[in-house]
Short mmCIF file of C-alpha atoms in Angstrom, two decimals:
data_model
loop_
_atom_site.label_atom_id
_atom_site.label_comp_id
_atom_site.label_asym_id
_atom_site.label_seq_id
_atom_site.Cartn_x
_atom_site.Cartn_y
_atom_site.Cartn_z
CA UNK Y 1 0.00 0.00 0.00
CA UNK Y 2 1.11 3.35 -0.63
CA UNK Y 3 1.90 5.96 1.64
CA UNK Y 4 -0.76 8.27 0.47
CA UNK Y 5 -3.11 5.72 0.58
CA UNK Y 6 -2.65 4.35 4.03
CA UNK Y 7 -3.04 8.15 5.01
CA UNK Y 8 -6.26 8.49 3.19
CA UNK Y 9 -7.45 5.22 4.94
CA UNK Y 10 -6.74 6.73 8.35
CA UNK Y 11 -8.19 10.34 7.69
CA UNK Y 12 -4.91 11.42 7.29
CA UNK Y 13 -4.36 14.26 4.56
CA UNK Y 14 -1.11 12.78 2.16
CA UNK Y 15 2.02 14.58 2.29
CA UNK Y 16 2.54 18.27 0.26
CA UNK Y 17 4.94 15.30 -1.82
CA UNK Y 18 1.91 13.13 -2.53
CA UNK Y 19 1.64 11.83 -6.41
CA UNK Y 20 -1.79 13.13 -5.68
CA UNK Y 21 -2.28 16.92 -5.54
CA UNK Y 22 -5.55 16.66 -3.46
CA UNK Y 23 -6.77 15.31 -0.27
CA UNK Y 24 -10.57 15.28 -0.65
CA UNK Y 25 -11.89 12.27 -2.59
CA UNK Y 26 -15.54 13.11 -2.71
CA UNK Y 27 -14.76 16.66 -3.86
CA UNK Y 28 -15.76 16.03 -7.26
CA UNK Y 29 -19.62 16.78 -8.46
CA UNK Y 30 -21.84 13.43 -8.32
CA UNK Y 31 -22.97 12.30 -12.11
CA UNK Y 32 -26.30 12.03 -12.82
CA UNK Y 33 -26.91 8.08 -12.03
CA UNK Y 34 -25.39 9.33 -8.54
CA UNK Y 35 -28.31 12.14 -8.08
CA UNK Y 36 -30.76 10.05 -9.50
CA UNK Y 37 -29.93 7.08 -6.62
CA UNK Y 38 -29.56 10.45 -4.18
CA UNK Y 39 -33.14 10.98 -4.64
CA UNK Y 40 -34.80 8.02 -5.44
CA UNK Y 41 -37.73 6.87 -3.10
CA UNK Y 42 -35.72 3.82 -1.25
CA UNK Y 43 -35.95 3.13 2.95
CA UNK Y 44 -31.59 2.24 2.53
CA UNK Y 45 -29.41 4.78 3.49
CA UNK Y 46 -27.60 6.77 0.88
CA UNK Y 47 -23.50 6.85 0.98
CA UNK Y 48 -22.57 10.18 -0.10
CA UNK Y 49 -19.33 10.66 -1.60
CA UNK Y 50 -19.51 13.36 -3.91
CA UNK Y 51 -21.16 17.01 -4.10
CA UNK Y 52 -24.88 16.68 -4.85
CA UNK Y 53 -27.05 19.70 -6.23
CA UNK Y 54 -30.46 19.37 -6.35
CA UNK Y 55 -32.19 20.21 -9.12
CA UNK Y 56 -35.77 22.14 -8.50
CA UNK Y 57 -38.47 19.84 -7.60
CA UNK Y 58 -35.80 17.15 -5.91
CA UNK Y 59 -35.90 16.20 -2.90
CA UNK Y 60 -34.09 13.37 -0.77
CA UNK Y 61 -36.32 10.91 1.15
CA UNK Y 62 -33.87 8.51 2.58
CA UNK Y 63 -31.46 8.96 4.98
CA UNK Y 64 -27.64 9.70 4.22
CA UNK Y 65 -24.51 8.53 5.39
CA UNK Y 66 -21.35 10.06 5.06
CA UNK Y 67 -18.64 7.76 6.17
CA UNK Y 68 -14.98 7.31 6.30
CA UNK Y 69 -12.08 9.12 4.47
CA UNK Y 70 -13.32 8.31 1.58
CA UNK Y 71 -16.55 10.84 1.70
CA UNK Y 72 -14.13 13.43 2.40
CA UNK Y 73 -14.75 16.98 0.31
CA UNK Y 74 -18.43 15.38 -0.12
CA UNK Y 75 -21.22 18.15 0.09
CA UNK Y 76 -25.00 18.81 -0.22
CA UNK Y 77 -26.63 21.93 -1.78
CA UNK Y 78 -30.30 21.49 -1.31
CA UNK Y 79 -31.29 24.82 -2.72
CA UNK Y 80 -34.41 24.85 -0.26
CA UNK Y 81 -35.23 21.22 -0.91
CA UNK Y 82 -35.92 18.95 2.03
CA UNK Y 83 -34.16 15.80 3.19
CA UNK Y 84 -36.10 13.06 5.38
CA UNK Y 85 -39.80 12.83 5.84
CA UNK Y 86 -41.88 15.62 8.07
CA UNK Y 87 -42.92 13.95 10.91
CA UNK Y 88 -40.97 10.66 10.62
CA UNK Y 89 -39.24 9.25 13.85
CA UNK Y 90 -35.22 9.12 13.58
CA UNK Y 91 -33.00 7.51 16.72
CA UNK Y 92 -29.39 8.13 17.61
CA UNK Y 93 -28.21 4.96 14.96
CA UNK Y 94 -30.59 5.96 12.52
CA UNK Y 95 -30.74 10.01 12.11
CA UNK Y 96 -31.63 11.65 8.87
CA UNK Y 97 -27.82 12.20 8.42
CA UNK Y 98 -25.33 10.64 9.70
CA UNK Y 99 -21.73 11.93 9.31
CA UNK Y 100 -19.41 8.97 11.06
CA UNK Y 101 -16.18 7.63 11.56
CA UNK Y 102 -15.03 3.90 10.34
CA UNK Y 103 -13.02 1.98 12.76
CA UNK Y 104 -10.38 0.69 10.65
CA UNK Y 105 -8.42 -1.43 13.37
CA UNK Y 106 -8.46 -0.98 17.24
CA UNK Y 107 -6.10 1.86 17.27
CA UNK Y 108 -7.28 3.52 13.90
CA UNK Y 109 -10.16 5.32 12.94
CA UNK Y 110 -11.31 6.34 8.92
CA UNK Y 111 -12.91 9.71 9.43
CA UNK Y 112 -14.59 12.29 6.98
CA UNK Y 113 -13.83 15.79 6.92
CA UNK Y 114 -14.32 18.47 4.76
CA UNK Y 115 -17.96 18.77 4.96
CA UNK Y 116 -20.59 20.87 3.77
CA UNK Y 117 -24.28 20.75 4.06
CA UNK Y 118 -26.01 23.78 2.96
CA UNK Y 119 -30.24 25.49 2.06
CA UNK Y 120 -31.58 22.09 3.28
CA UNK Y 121 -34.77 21.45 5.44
CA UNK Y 122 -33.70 18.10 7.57
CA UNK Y 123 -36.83 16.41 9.17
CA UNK Y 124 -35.27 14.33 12.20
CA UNK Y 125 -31.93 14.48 13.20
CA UNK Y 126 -28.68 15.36 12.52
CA UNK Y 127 -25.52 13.18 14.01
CA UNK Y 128 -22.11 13.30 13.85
CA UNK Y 129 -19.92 10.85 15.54
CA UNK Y 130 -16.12 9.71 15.92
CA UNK Y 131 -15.49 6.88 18.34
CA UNK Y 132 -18.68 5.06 19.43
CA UNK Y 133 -20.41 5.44 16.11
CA UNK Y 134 -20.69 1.44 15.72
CA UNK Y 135 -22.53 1.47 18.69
CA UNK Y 136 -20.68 0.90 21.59
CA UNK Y 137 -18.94 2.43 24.06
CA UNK Y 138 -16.14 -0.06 24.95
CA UNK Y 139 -13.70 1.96 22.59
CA UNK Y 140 -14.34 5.40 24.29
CA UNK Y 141 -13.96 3.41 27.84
CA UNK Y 142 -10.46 1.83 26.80
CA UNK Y 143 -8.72 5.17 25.24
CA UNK Y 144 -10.16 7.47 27.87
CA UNK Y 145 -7.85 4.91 30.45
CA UNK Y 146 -4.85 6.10 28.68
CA UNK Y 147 -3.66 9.94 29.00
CA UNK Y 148 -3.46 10.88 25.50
CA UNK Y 149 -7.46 9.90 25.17
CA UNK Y 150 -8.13 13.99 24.10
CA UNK Y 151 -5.76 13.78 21.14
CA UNK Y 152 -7.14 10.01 20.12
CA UNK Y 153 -10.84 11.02 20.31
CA UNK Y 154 -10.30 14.02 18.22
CA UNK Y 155 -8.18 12.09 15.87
CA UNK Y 156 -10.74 9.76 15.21
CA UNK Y 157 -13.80 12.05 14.54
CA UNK Y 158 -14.96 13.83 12.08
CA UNK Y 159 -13.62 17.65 11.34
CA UNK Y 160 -14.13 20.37 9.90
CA UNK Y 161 -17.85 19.90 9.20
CA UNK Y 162 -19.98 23.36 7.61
CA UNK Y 163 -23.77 23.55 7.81
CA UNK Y 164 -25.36 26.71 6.75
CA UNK Y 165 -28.74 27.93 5.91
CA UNK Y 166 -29.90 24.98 7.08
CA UNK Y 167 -33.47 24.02 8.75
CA UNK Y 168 -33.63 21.06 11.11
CA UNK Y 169 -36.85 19.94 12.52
CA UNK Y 170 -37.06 17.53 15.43
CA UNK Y 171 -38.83 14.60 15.90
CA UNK Y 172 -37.56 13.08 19.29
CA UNK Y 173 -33.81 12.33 18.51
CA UNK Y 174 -31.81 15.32 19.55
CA UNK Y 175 -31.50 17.63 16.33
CA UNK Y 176 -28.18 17.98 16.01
CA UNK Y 177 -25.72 15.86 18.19
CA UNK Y 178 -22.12 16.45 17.94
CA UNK Y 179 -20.02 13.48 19.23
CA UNK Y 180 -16.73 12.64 21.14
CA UNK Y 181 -13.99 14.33 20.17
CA UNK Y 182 -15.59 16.11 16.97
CA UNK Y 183 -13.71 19.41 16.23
CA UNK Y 184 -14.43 22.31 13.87
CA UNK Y 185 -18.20 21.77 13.42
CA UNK Y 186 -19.98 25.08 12.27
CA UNK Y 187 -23.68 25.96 12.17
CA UNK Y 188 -24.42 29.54 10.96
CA UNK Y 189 -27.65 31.25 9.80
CA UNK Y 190 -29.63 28.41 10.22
CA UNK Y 191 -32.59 26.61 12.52
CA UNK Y 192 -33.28 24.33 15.12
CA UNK Y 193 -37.03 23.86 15.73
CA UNK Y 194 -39.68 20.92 16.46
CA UNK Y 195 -39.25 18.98 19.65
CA UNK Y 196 -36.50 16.78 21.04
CA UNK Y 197 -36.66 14.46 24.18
CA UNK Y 198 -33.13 15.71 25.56
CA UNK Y 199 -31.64 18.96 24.36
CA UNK Y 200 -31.63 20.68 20.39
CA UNK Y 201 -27.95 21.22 20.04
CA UNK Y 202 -25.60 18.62 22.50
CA UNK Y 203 -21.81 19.41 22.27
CA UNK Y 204 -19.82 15.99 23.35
CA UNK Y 205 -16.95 15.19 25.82
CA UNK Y 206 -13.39 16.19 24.20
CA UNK Y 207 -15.03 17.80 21.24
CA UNK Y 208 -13.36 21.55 20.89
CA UNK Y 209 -13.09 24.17 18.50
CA UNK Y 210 -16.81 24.28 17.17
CA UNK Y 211 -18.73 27.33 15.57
CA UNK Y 212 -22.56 27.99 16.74
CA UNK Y 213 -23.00 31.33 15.11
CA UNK Y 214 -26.34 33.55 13.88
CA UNK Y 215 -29.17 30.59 14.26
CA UNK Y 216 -32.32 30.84 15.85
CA UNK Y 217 -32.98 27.62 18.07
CA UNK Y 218 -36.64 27.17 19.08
CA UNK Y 219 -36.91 23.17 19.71
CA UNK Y 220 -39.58 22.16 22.47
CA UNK Y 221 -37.08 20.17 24.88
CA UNK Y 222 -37.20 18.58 27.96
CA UNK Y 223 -34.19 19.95 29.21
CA UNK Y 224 -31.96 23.18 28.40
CA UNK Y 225 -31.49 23.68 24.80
CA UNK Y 226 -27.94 23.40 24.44
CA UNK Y 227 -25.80 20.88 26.53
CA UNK Y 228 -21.78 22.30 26.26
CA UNK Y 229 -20.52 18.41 28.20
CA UNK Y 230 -16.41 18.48 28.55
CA UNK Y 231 -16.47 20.14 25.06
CA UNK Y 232 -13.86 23.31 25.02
CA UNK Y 233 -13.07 26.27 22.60
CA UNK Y 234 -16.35 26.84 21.21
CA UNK Y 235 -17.85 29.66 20.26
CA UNK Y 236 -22.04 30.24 20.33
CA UNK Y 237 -22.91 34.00 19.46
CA UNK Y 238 -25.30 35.70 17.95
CA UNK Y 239 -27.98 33.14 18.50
CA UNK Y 240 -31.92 33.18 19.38
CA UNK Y 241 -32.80 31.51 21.78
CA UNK Y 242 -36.67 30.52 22.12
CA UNK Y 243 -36.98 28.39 25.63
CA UNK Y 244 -40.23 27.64 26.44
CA UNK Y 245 -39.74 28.25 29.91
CA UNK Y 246 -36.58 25.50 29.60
CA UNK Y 247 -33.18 26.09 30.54
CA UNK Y 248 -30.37 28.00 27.82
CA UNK Y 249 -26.68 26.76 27.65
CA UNK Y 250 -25.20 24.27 30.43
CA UNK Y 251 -21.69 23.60 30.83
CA UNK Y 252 -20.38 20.59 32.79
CA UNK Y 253 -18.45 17.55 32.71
CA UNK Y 254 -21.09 14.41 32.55
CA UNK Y 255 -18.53 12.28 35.23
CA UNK Y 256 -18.49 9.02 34.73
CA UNK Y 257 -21.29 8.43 32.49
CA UNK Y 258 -20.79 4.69 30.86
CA UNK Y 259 -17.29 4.24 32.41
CA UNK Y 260 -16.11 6.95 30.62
CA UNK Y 261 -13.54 9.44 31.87
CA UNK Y 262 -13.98 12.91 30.70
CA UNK Y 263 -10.95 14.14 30.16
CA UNK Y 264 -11.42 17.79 28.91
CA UNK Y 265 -13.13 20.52 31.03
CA UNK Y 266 -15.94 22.28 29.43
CA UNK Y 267 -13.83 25.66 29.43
CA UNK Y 268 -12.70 28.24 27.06
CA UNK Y 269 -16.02 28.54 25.73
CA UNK Y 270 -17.20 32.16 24.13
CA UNK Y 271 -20.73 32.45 24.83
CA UNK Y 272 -21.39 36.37 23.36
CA UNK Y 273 -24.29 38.27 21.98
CA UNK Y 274 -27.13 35.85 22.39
CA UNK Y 275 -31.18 36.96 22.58
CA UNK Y 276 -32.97 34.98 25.01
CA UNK Y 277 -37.09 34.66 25.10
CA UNK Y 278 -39.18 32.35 26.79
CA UNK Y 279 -36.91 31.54 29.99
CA UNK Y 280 -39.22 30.46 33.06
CA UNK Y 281 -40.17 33.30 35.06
CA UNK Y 282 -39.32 32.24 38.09
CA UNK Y 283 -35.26 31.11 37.82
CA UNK Y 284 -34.80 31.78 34.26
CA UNK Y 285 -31.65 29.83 33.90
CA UNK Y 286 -29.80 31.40 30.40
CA UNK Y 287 -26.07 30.23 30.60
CA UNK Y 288 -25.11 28.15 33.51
CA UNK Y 289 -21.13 27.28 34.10
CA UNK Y 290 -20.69 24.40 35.91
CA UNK Y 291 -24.13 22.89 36.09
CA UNK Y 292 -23.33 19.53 37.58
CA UNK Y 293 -20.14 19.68 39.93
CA UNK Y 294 -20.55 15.76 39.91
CA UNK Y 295 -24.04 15.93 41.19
CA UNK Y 296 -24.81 12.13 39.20
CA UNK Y 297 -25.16 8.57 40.54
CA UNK Y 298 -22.88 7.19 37.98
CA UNK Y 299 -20.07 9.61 38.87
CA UNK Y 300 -18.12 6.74 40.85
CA UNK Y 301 -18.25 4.26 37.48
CA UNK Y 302 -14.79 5.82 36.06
CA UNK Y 303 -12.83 5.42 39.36
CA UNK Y 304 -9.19 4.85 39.61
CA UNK Y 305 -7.16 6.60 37.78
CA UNK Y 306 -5.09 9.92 38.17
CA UNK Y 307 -6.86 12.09 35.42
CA UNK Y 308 -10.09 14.01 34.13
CA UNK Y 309 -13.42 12.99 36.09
CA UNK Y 310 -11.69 10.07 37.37
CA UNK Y 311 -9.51 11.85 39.55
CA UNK Y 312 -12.38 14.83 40.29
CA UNK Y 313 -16.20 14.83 39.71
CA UNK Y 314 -16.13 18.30 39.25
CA UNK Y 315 -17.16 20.35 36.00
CA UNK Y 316 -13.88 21.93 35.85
CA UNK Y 317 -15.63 24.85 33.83
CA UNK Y 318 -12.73 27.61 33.40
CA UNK Y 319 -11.86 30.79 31.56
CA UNK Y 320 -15.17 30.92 29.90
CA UNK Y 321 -16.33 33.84 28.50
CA UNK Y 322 -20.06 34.71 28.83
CA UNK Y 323 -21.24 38.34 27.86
CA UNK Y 324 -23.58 40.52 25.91
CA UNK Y 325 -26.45 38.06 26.63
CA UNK Y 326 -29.84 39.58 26.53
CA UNK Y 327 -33.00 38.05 27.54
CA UNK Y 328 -36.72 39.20 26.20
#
């Protein structure tokens, strides 16, 4: 195998002395037989691994999957069309669109970056997802016992991910779920509404880095709307906020939760310019830092070691900076 290649299989961009000049192998435009299997009427998930444009009066019924290094560069320009079916129940392995990393062996991961996903109206649920995404959680357990697990989790997820202009609407799964370790994740000028049985927007453990920037979010949750859990360096600003007398942004560290060790504090955080409506009267909570402080049953599952929530089941939430928020 070439070197290239085995980078490419990895998520790895080649070296600047590649044969090949690029790094993106789904940044090419899809053919026609590829737009006309994009939008035929089929239950099957779709593998993406091109750029689709829809043509007026398509429209994408089944779910998509982008997956691997090999839907890196891949895109979707809906041009106002719709993906999913209103009303139609997605789950955390089944969401409208799943963007995922490939385990490859148990030390390597085949992740997709290069993302974008733009003028589409998503019914159900948006997920993106490094380590975990076949289902388990044993991986996440084993690396976050070692004391590189921040670097591994990132390395393993997907990056640099764009959504804009884009409208999802809830049916139960949380609308847009950003997983372990996922870094450089932006949603701008877009919107979160229908209803979700957690939060609308959940930012994972060790994710970093990630954009939420000029949306209006106005899901009917059960909890706050946006859960910031050991995820660092993001930046949510200029957002709407519409509560229905639920909480606004938490920030904590979910201790222990599965075994898992959190490694990264959910600190560093810019959370700037935001317009609140619809907080409860009585203890409107907007932005709260350090909503936990190991307040959880399962705290004690990640015991014994010298690092993260293992070695303290507090939030940890530092040097975050929260300002300019307005409520209505």
């Amino acid at each position: 195998m070439t070197a290239w290649l085995a980078a490419l299989l990895l998520g790895a961009a080649p070296d600047a002395g590649s044969p090949v000049g690029w790094s993106l192998p789904a940044a090419r435009p899809c053919t026609a037989a590829e737009l006309d299997e994009l939008t035929a009427d089929a239950a099957t998930p779709y593998r993406l691994i091109c750029r689709a444009v829809l043509s007026p009066g398509q429209a994408i019924k089944r779910p998509l999957l982008i997956e691997g290094a090999e839907a890196s560069g891949a895109g979707l320009d809906c041009r106002g069309a719709s993906v999913g079916q209103p009303g139609a129940a997605t789950t955390t392995r089944q969401p409208t669109i799943a963007i995922w990393s490939r385990r490859i062996t148990a030390e390597h991961w085949s992740r997709p970056t290069d993302i974008r996903i733009e003028n589409c109206m998503i019914h159900g649920a948006v997920r993106v997802w490094g380590m975990g995404a076949d289902g388990g959680y044993d991986d996440l357990r084993a690396s976050s016992r070692t004391v590189r697990h921040i670097a591994t989790t990132q390395g393993a997820a997907p990056s640099h991910i764009t959504m804009d202009r884009v409208t999802i609407v809830g049916t139960g799964s949380i609308p847009l779920y950003v997983g372990p370790g996922v870094t450089s994740l932006s949603l701008t000028h877009s919107a979160l509404s229908g209803r979700s049985d957690a939060t609308a927007l959940y930012l994972d453990a060790e994710s970093a880095d990630n954009v939420i920037e000029n949306n209006t979010i106005a899901v009917a949750t059960r909890r706050e709307a946006v859960a910031v859990d050991g995820s660092a360096s993001n930046r949510i600003t200029g957002n709407r906020f519409i509560l229905g007398g639920r909480g606004g942004i938490f920030l904590y560290r979910n201790c222990g939760e599965r075994g898992v060790i959190r490694h990264q504090t959910p600190s560093d955080n810019q959370i700037t310019d935001n317009v609140f409506s619809g907080a409860a009267r009585l203890r409107p909570q907007l932005v709260v830092v350090g909503s936990r402080e190991g307040r959880r049953a399962y705290c004690g599952a990640d015991r014994g070691y010298p690092w993260g929530s293992s070695a303290d089941d507090g939030d940890g939430a530092t040097n975050n900076v929260v300002a300019r928020n307005t409520r209505r």
